[in-house]
CSV table of C-alpha atoms and ligand atoms in Angstrom, one decimal:
chain,number,residue,atom,x,y,z
A,1,MET,CA,-1.5,-48.8,-50.3
A,2,ALA,CA,1.8,-47.4,-51.7
A,3,ASP,CA,5.0,-48.2,-49.8
A,4,ARG,CA,5.7,-45.0,-48.0
A,5,ARG,CA,9.4,-45.8,-47.6
A,6,ALA,CA,9.7,-45.8,-51.3
A,7,VAL,CA,8.1,-42.4,-51.8
A,8,PRO,CA,9.9,-39.9,-49.6
A,9,ASP,CA,8.0,-36.9,-51.2
A,10,VAL,CA,4.7,-38.3,-49.9
A,11,ASP,CA,6.4,-38.7,-46.5
A,12,ARG,CA,7.5,-35.1,-46.5
A,13,ALA,CA,4.1,-33.9,-47.5
A,14,ALA,CA,2.4,-36.0,-44.9
A,15,ALA,CA,4.9,-34.8,-42.3
A,16,SER,CA,4.3,-31.1,-43.1
A,17,ARG,CA,0.6,-31.7,-43.0
A,18,ARG,CA,0.9,-33.4,-39.6
A,19,ALA,CA,3.1,-30.4,-38.4
A,20,LEU,CA,0.4,-28.0,-39.5
A,21,GLU,CA,-2.3,-30.0,-37.7
A,22,ARG,CA,-0.2,-30.1,-34.6
A,23,ARG,CA,0.2,-26.3,-34.6
A,24,ARG,CA,-3.5,-25.9,-35.1
A,25,GLY,CA,-4.2,-28.4,-32.3
A,26,ARG,CA,-1.9,-26.5,-29.9
A,27,ALA,CA,-3.4,-23.1,-30.8
A,28,SER,CA,-6.9,-24.4,-30.1
A,29,LEU,CA,-5.7,-26.0,-26.9
A,30,LYS,CA,-4.3,-22.7,-25.8
A,31,ARG,CA,-7.6,-20.9,-26.6
A,32,ASP,CA,-9.4,-23.5,-24.5
A,33,LEU,CA,-7.0,-22.9,-21.6
A,34,THR,CA,-7.4,-19.1,-21.8
A,35,THR,CA,-11.2,-19.3,-21.9
A,36,ARG,CA,-11.2,-22.0,-19.2
A,37,VAL,CA,-12.9,-24.5,-21.5
A,38,ILE,CA,-10.3,-27.0,-20.2
A,39,ALA,CA,-8.6,-27.2,-16.9
A,40,PRO,CA,-4.8,-26.8,-17.0
A,41,GLN,CA,-4.5,-29.9,-14.8
A,42,ASP,CA,-6.2,-31.9,-17.5
A,43,VAL,CA,-3.8,-30.6,-20.2
A,44,LEU,CA,-0.9,-31.6,-18.0
A,45,ARG,CA,-2.4,-35.1,-17.5
A,46,GLN,CA,-2.9,-35.5,-21.2
A,47,ALA,CA,0.7,-34.5,-21.8
A,48,THR,CA,1.9,-37.1,-19.3
A,49,GLU,CA,-0.3,-39.9,-20.5
A,50,ASP,CA,0.2,-39.5,-24.3
A,51,ALA,CA,3.7,-38.3,-25.4
A,52,ASP,CA,2.3,-37.8,-28.9
A,53,SER,CA,-0.6,-35.5,-27.9
A,54,ASP,CA,-0.9,-31.8,-28.7
A,55,ALA,CA,-0.6,-31.2,-25.0
A,56,ALA,CA,2.7,-33.1,-24.8
A,57,THR,CA,4.3,-31.1,-27.6
A,58,MET,CA,3.2,-27.7,-26.2
A,59,ARG,CA,6.0,-25.5,-24.8
A,60,ILE,CA,5.8,-24.9,-21.1
A,61,THR,CA,6.1,-21.2,-21.8
A,62,ASP,CA,3.1,-21.3,-24.1
A,63,PHE,CA,1.1,-23.4,-21.6
A,64,LEU,CA,1.7,-21.0,-18.8
A,65,THR,CA,1.0,-17.8,-20.6
A,66,ALA,CA,-2.3,-19.3,-22.0
A,67,LEU,CA,-3.5,-19.5,-18.3
A,68,PRO,CA,-5.8,-16.7,-17.1
A,69,ALA,CA,-3.9,-14.0,-15.3
A,70,ILE,CA,-0.4,-15.3,-16.1
A,71,GLY,CA,1.9,-12.8,-17.9
A,72,ALA,CA,5.4,-13.2,-19.1
A,73,GLY,CA,6.9,-11.9,-15.8
A,74,LYS,CA,4.9,-14.2,-13.6
A,75,ARG,CA,5.6,-17.1,-15.9
A,76,ASP,CA,9.4,-16.6,-15.8
A,77,ARG,CA,9.5,-16.3,-12.0
A,78,LEU,CA,7.4,-19.5,-11.7
A,79,LEU,CA,9.7,-21.5,-14.0
A,80,GLU,CA,12.6,-20.4,-12.0
A,81,GLU,CA,10.9,-21.3,-8.7
A,82,LEU,CA,9.9,-24.8,-10.1
A,83,SER,CA,13.4,-25.3,-11.7
A,84,ILE,CA,11.9,-25.8,-15.1
A,85,SER,CA,13.8,-24.7,-18.2
A,86,PRO,CA,11.8,-22.5,-20.5
A,87,VAL,CA,12.7,-24.6,-23.5
A,88,LYS,CA,10.9,-27.6,-22.1
A,89,ARG,CA,7.8,-29.1,-23.6
A,90,LEU,CA,5.0,-30.2,-21.4
A,91,GLY,CA,5.6,-33.9,-22.2
A,92,GLY,CA,9.3,-33.6,-21.4
A,93,LEU,CA,9.1,-32.6,-17.8
A,94,GLY,CA,10.8,-34.7,-15.2
A,95,VAL,CA,8.7,-36.3,-12.5
A,96,ARG,CA,9.7,-33.8,-9.8
A,97,GLN,CA,8.9,-30.9,-12.1
A,98,ARG,CA,5.6,-32.4,-13.0
A,99,VAL,CA,4.6,-32.8,-9.4
A,100,ALA,CA,5.7,-29.3,-8.5
A,101,LEU,CA,3.8,-27.8,-11.5
A,102,SER,CA,0.7,-29.9,-10.6
A,103,GLU,CA,0.8,-28.7,-7.0
A,104,TRP,CA,1.1,-25.1,-8.1
A,105,LEU,CA,-1.8,-25.5,-10.6
A,106,ASP,CA,-4.1,-27.0,-7.9
A,107,GLN,CA,-3.4,-24.1,-5.6
A,108,ARG,CA,-3.8,-21.5,-8.3
A,109,PHE,CA,-6.8,-23.0,-10.1
A,110,PRO,CA,-8.7,-25.1,-7.5
A,111,ARG,CA,-10.5,-27.9,-9.3
A,112,HIS,CA,-13.6,-28.5,-7.4
A,113,ARG,CA,-14.6,-25.1,-6.1
A,114,PRO,CA,-18.1,-25.5,-4.7
A,115,ARG,CA,-20.6,-23.5,-6.7
A,116,ALA,CA,-22.0,-21.8,-3.6
A,117,ALA,CA,-18.5,-20.5,-2.7
A,118,ARG,CA,-18.3,-18.7,-6.0
A,119,SER,CA,-19.9,-15.2,-5.8
A,120,ARG,CA,-22.2,-14.0,-8.5
A,121,LEU,CA,-20.2,-10.8,-8.9
A,122,LEU,CA,-19.4,-10.3,-12.5
A,123,VAL,CA,-17.0,-7.6,-13.8
A,124,LEU,CA,-17.2,-6.5,-17.4
A,125,ALA,CA,-14.1,-4.6,-18.6
A,126,GLY,CA,-12.2,-4.2,-21.8
A,127,PRO,CA,-10.3,-1.6,-23.9
A,128,THR,CA,-11.7,1.8,-24.6
A,129,ALA,CA,-14.3,1.9,-27.4
A,130,VAL,CA,-14.9,-1.8,-27.4
A,131,GLY,CA,-18.6,-1.2,-26.5
A,132,LYS,CA,-18.8,-2.3,-22.8
A,133,GLY,CA,-21.4,0.3,-22.2
A,134,THR,CA,-23.6,-0.8,-25.0
A,135,VAL,CA,-23.3,-4.5,-24.0
A,136,ALA,CA,-24.2,-3.6,-20.3
A,137,ALA,CA,-27.2,-1.5,-21.5
A,138,HIS,CA,-28.4,-4.4,-23.5
A,139,ILE,CA,-28.2,-6.7,-20.5
A,140,ARG,CA,-30.1,-4.1,-18.4
A,141,GLN,CA,-32.9,-4.2,-20.9
A,142,THR,CA,-33.1,-7.9,-21.6
A,143,HIS,CA,-32.2,-9.3,-18.1
A,144,PRO,CA,-33.8,-7.2,-15.4
A,145,GLU,CA,-33.0,-10.0,-12.9
A,146,ILE,CA,-29.4,-9.0,-13.1
A,147,HIS,CA,-28.4,-6.1,-10.9
A,148,LEU,CA,-26.4,-3.6,-12.8
A,149,SER,CA,-24.3,-1.5,-10.4
A,150,VAL,CA,-24.8,2.2,-10.7
A,151,SER,CA,-21.4,4.0,-10.3
A,152,ALA,CA,-20.7,7.3,-8.7
A,153,THR,CA,-18.9,9.8,-10.9
A,154,THR,CA,-17.5,13.3,-10.7
A,155,ARG,CA,-18.2,14.0,-14.4
A,156,SER,CA,-21.3,15.9,-15.4
A,157,PRO,CA,-24.4,14.2,-16.8
A,158,ARG,CA,-24.6,14.0,-20.6
A,159,PRO,CA,-28.0,14.8,-22.2
A,160,GLY,CA,-30.5,12.0,-21.4
A,161,GLU,CA,-28.5,10.6,-18.5
A,162,VAL,CA,-30.5,10.4,-15.3
A,163,ASP,CA,-29.0,10.7,-11.8
A,164,GLY,CA,-29.4,7.4,-9.9
A,165,VAL,CA,-30.1,5.5,-13.1
A,166,HIS,CA,-27.0,5.9,-15.3
A,167,TYR,CA,-24.7,7.2,-12.6
A,168,PHE,CA,-24.8,9.0,-9.2
A,169,PHE,CA,-23.5,12.3,-10.2
A,170,VAL,CA,-21.5,13.7,-7.3
A,171,ASP,CA,-19.1,16.6,-6.7
A,172,ASP,CA,-15.4,16.1,-5.6
A,173,ALA,CA,-16.3,16.7,-2.0
A,174,GLU,CA,-18.9,14.0,-2.0
A,175,PHE,CA,-16.6,11.6,-3.8
A,176,ASP,CA,-13.9,12.2,-1.2
A,177,ARG,CA,-16.5,11.4,1.5
A,178,LEU,CA,-17.4,8.1,-0.1
A,179,VAL,CA,-13.8,7.2,-0.4
A,180,ALA,CA,-13.0,8.2,3.2
A,181,GLU,CA,-15.9,6.3,4.6
A,182,GLY,CA,-14.9,3.1,2.7
A,183,GLN,CA,-18.2,3.1,0.8
A,184,LEU,CA,-16.6,2.3,-2.6
A,185,LEU,CA,-15.7,-1.3,-3.6
A,186,GLU,CA,-13.3,0.2,-6.1
A,187,TYR,CA,-12.6,3.6,-7.7
A,188,ALA,CA,-10.3,5.1,-10.3
A,189,VAL,CA,-9.6,8.2,-12.3
A,190,VAL,CA,-10.6,7.3,-15.8
A,191,HIS,CA,-9.0,8.9,-18.9
A,192,ASN,CA,-7.0,11.1,-16.6
A,193,LYS,CA,-10.1,13.2,-16.0
A,194,HIS,CA,-12.9,12.2,-13.7
A,195,ARG,CA,-13.3,9.8,-10.8
A,196,TYR,CA,-15.6,6.8,-11.0
A,197,GLY,CA,-16.4,4.3,-8.3
A,198,THR,CA,-18.7,1.4,-7.4
A,199,PRO,CA,-20.8,2.0,-4.3
A,200,ARG,CA,-20.4,-1.0,-2.0
A,201,GLY,CA,-23.8,-1.1,-0.3
A,202,PRO,CA,-26.1,-1.9,-3.2
A,203,VAL,CA,-23.7,-4.5,-4.5
A,204,ASP,CA,-23.6,-6.3,-1.1
A,205,ALA,CA,-27.3,-6.1,-0.7
A,206,ALA,CA,-28.0,-7.6,-4.2
A,207,LEU,CA,-25.5,-10.4,-3.6
A,208,ALA,CA,-27.1,-11.1,-0.2
A,209,GLU,CA,-30.4,-11.5,-2.0
A,210,GLY,CA,-28.8,-14.1,-4.3
A,211,LYS,CA,-28.8,-11.9,-7.3
A,212,THR,CA,-26.1,-11.7,-10.0
A,213,VAL,CA,-24.4,-8.3,-9.9
A,214,LEU,CA,-22.7,-6.8,-13.0
A,215,LEU,CA,-20.1,-4.1,-12.8
A,216,GLU,CA,-19.2,-2.3,-16.0
A,217,ILE,CA,-16.0,-0.6,-15.1
A,218,ASP,CA,-12.5,0.2,-16.3
A,219,LEU,CA,-9.4,-2.0,-16.1
A,220,GLN,CA,-8.0,-0.4,-13.0
A,221,GLY,CA,-11.3,-1.0,-11.2
A,222,ALA,CA,-11.4,-4.6,-12.4
A,223,ARG,CA,-8.0,-5.2,-10.9
A,224,GLN,CA,-9.1,-3.7,-7.6
A,225,VAL,CA,-12.2,-6.0,-7.5
A,226,ARG,CA,-10.1,-9.0,-8.2
A,227,ALA,CA,-7.9,-8.1,-5.2
A,228,ALA,CA,-10.9,-7.3,-2.9
A,229,GLU,CA,-13.2,-10.2,-4.1
A,230,PRO,CA,-11.1,-13.0,-5.5
A,231,SER,CA,-14.2,-15.1,-6.2
A,232,ALA,CA,-15.5,-12.4,-8.7
A,233,SER,CA,-15.6,-13.5,-12.3
A,234,LEU,CA,-13.7,-11.1,-14.6
A,235,VAL,CA,-14.9,-10.8,-18.2
A,236,PHE,CA,-12.8,-9.0,-20.8
A,237,LEU,CA,-14.7,-7.8,-23.9
A,238,LEU,CA,-12.7,-8.0,-27.1
A,239,PRO,CA,-13.2,-6.3,-30.4
A,240,PRO,CA,-13.7,-8.7,-33.3
A,241,THR,CA,-10.3,-7.5,-34.8
A,242,TRP,CA,-7.7,-5.0,-34.0
A,243,ASP,CA,-8.6,-3.0,-37.2
A,244,GLU,CA,-12.2,-2.8,-36.0
A,245,LEU,CA,-11.0,-1.3,-32.7
A,246,VAL,CA,-8.8,1.2,-34.5
A,247,ASP,CA,-11.8,2.2,-36.6
A,248,ARG,CA,-14.0,2.7,-33.6
A,249,LEU,CA,-11.2,4.6,-31.8
A,250,VAL,CA,-10.0,6.9,-34.5
A,251,GLY,CA,-13.5,7.5,-35.8
A,252,ARG,CA,-13.8,9.6,-38.9
A,253,GLY,CA,-10.3,11.1,-38.6
A,254,THR,CA,-11.3,14.1,-36.6
A,255,GLU,CA,-8.4,13.7,-34.2
A,256,ASP,CA,-4.9,15.0,-35.0
A,257,ALA,CA,-2.0,12.6,-35.5
A,258,GLU,CA,-0.8,12.9,-31.9
A,259,GLU,CA,-4.2,12.1,-30.4
A,260,ARG,CA,-4.6,9.2,-32.8
A,261,THR,CA,-1.3,7.7,-31.7
A,262,ARG,CA,-2.1,8.3,-28.0
A,263,ARG,CA,-5.4,6.4,-28.4
A,264,LEU,CA,-3.9,3.5,-30.3
A,265,ARG,CA,-1.1,3.2,-27.7
A,266,THR,CA,-3.6,3.1,-24.9
A,267,ALA,CA,-5.7,0.5,-26.7
A,268,ARG,CA,-2.7,-1.7,-27.2
A,269,THR,CA,-1.8,-1.6,-23.5
A,270,GLU,CA,-5.4,-2.2,-22.6
A,271,LEU,CA,-5.6,-5.2,-24.9
A,272,ALA,CA,-2.5,-6.7,-23.3
A,273,ALA,CA,-4.5,-6.9,-20.0
A,274,GLN,CA,-6.8,-9.7,-21.4
A,275,ASN,CA,-4.6,-12.4,-19.9
A,276,GLU,CA,-5.5,-11.2,-16.4
A,277,PHE,CA,-9.1,-12.1,-17.0
A,278,ASP,CA,-11.2,-15.2,-16.4
A,279,TYR,CA,-13.2,-15.0,-19.6
A,280,LEU,CA,-12.9,-13.4,-23.0
A,281,VAL,CA,-16.0,-12.4,-24.9
A,282,VAL,CA,-15.8,-11.0,-28.5
A,283,ASN,CA,-18.1,-8.1,-29.1
A,284,GLY,CA,-19.0,-8.8,-32.8
A,285,ASP,CA,-22.7,-8.4,-32.3
A,286,VAL,CA,-24.0,-6.7,-29.1
A,287,ALA,CA,-26.9,-9.1,-28.5
A,288,THR,CA,-24.7,-12.2,-28.8
A,289,ALA,CA,-22.0,-10.7,-26.6
A,290,ALA,CA,-24.5,-9.7,-24.0
A,291,GLU,CA,-26.0,-13.3,-24.0
A,292,GLU,CA,-22.5,-14.8,-23.6
A,293,VAL,CA,-21.8,-12.5,-20.6
A,294,VAL,CA,-25.2,-13.5,-19.0
A,295,GLU,CA,-24.4,-17.2,-19.6
A,296,LEU,CA,-21.2,-16.8,-17.7
A,297,SER,CA,-23.0,-15.3,-14.8
A,298,SER,CA,-25.4,-18.2,-14.6
A,299,GLY,CA,-22.5,-20.5,-14.2
A,300,SER,CA,-23.4,-22.7,-17.1
A,301,ALA,CA,-20.0,-22.2,-18.7
A,302,ARG,CA,-18.1,-23.5,-15.6
B,1,5GP,P1,-18.3,7.2,-19.4
B,1,5GP,O1,-17.9,8.5,-18.8
B,1,5GP,O2,-18.1,7.2,-20.9
B,1,5GP,O3,-19.7,6.9,-18.9
B,1,5GP,O4,-17.4,6.1,-18.8
B,1,5GP,C1,-16.0,6.2,-19.0
B,1,5GP,C2,-15.3,4.9,-18.4
B,1,5GP,O5,-15.5,4.8,-17.0
B,1,5GP,C3,-15.8,3.6,-19.0
B,1,5GP,O6,-14.7,2.9,-19.4
B,1,5GP,C4,-16.4,2.9,-17.8
B,1,5GP,O7,-16.2,1.5,-17.9
B,1,5GP,C5,-15.7,3.5,-16.7
B,1,5GP,N1,-16.4,3.4,-15.4
B,1,5GP,C6,-17.7,3.6,-15.2
B,1,5GP,N2,-18.1,3.4,-13.9
B,1,5GP,C7,-17.0,3.0,-13.3
B,1,5GP,C8,-16.7,2.7,-11.9
B,1,5GP,O8,-17.5,2.6,-11.1
B,1,5GP,N3,-15.4,2.3,-11.7
B,1,5GP,C9,-14.4,2.3,-12.6
B,1,5GP,N4,-13.2,2.0,-12.2
B,1,5GP,N5,-14.6,2.7,-13.9
B,1,5GP,C10,-15.9,3.0,-14.2
């Protein structure tokens, strides 16, 4: 072996290779945190035990925003609350900071949640045009054991849509009645136009029978379900790439420039919501994405 001290160029090359591997390692760790492949408590433990690990060299800010449902605002408030400087790395926390962070993680992400306590309510949401409807339709065909919730809507049926199968088509007065009587688990105005909502009764009945229930709804609805049923699992469907989503949204260029810009802005905002979700599934191929969603519902990924 060559004496490395005598060949500084080799040192430099090795160091930059190590730095690159480090960055890759941290990026992969962040993905694992976001998709809950690894528990944040385990990452913190690694950082404490091994000062040279990818976990130890991760910035506290990156660690926190990689966690499901933690955005920049929540992260900054938390750092202030725990008296941790945002420039700290996970391995550089003081004992008190580490204990405070660990207590917060245990509270926010309970480790040993008993399976039975976790409901089988699964929410599928994602940006406009990502193909939620197609994935849900595929699940309906291939997994009849999963109860796909039928929403109420004030929009008119499209050709081929059947009342009670694709939607319950109701008028404004009927929708108002459902809201007033508390019969909707969640509801929202979608695309500034029509109202959509999830009837509570059939969802409760299917859950009581031990079935998995899938809701294919918009982001506003997903947030309401999270608030109403914290044990629900929220799945965010992602396009394979941003360009792909742009292509699907903008289509064949039939929209004018203003409409194009409006749609792209909406998609960007919607994509930013992915951090609020428990799981991310990429919709590259409909059958594969559908199977991934079903696997999440069976709990095998947890
Ligand atoms: P469409 O009119 O194309 O069938 O659906 C438009 C949008 O409404 C889709 O993004 C779909 O996810 C959403 N949507 C359908 N049903 C519900 C519902 O019950 N609640 C909410 N919040 N959104 C829904």
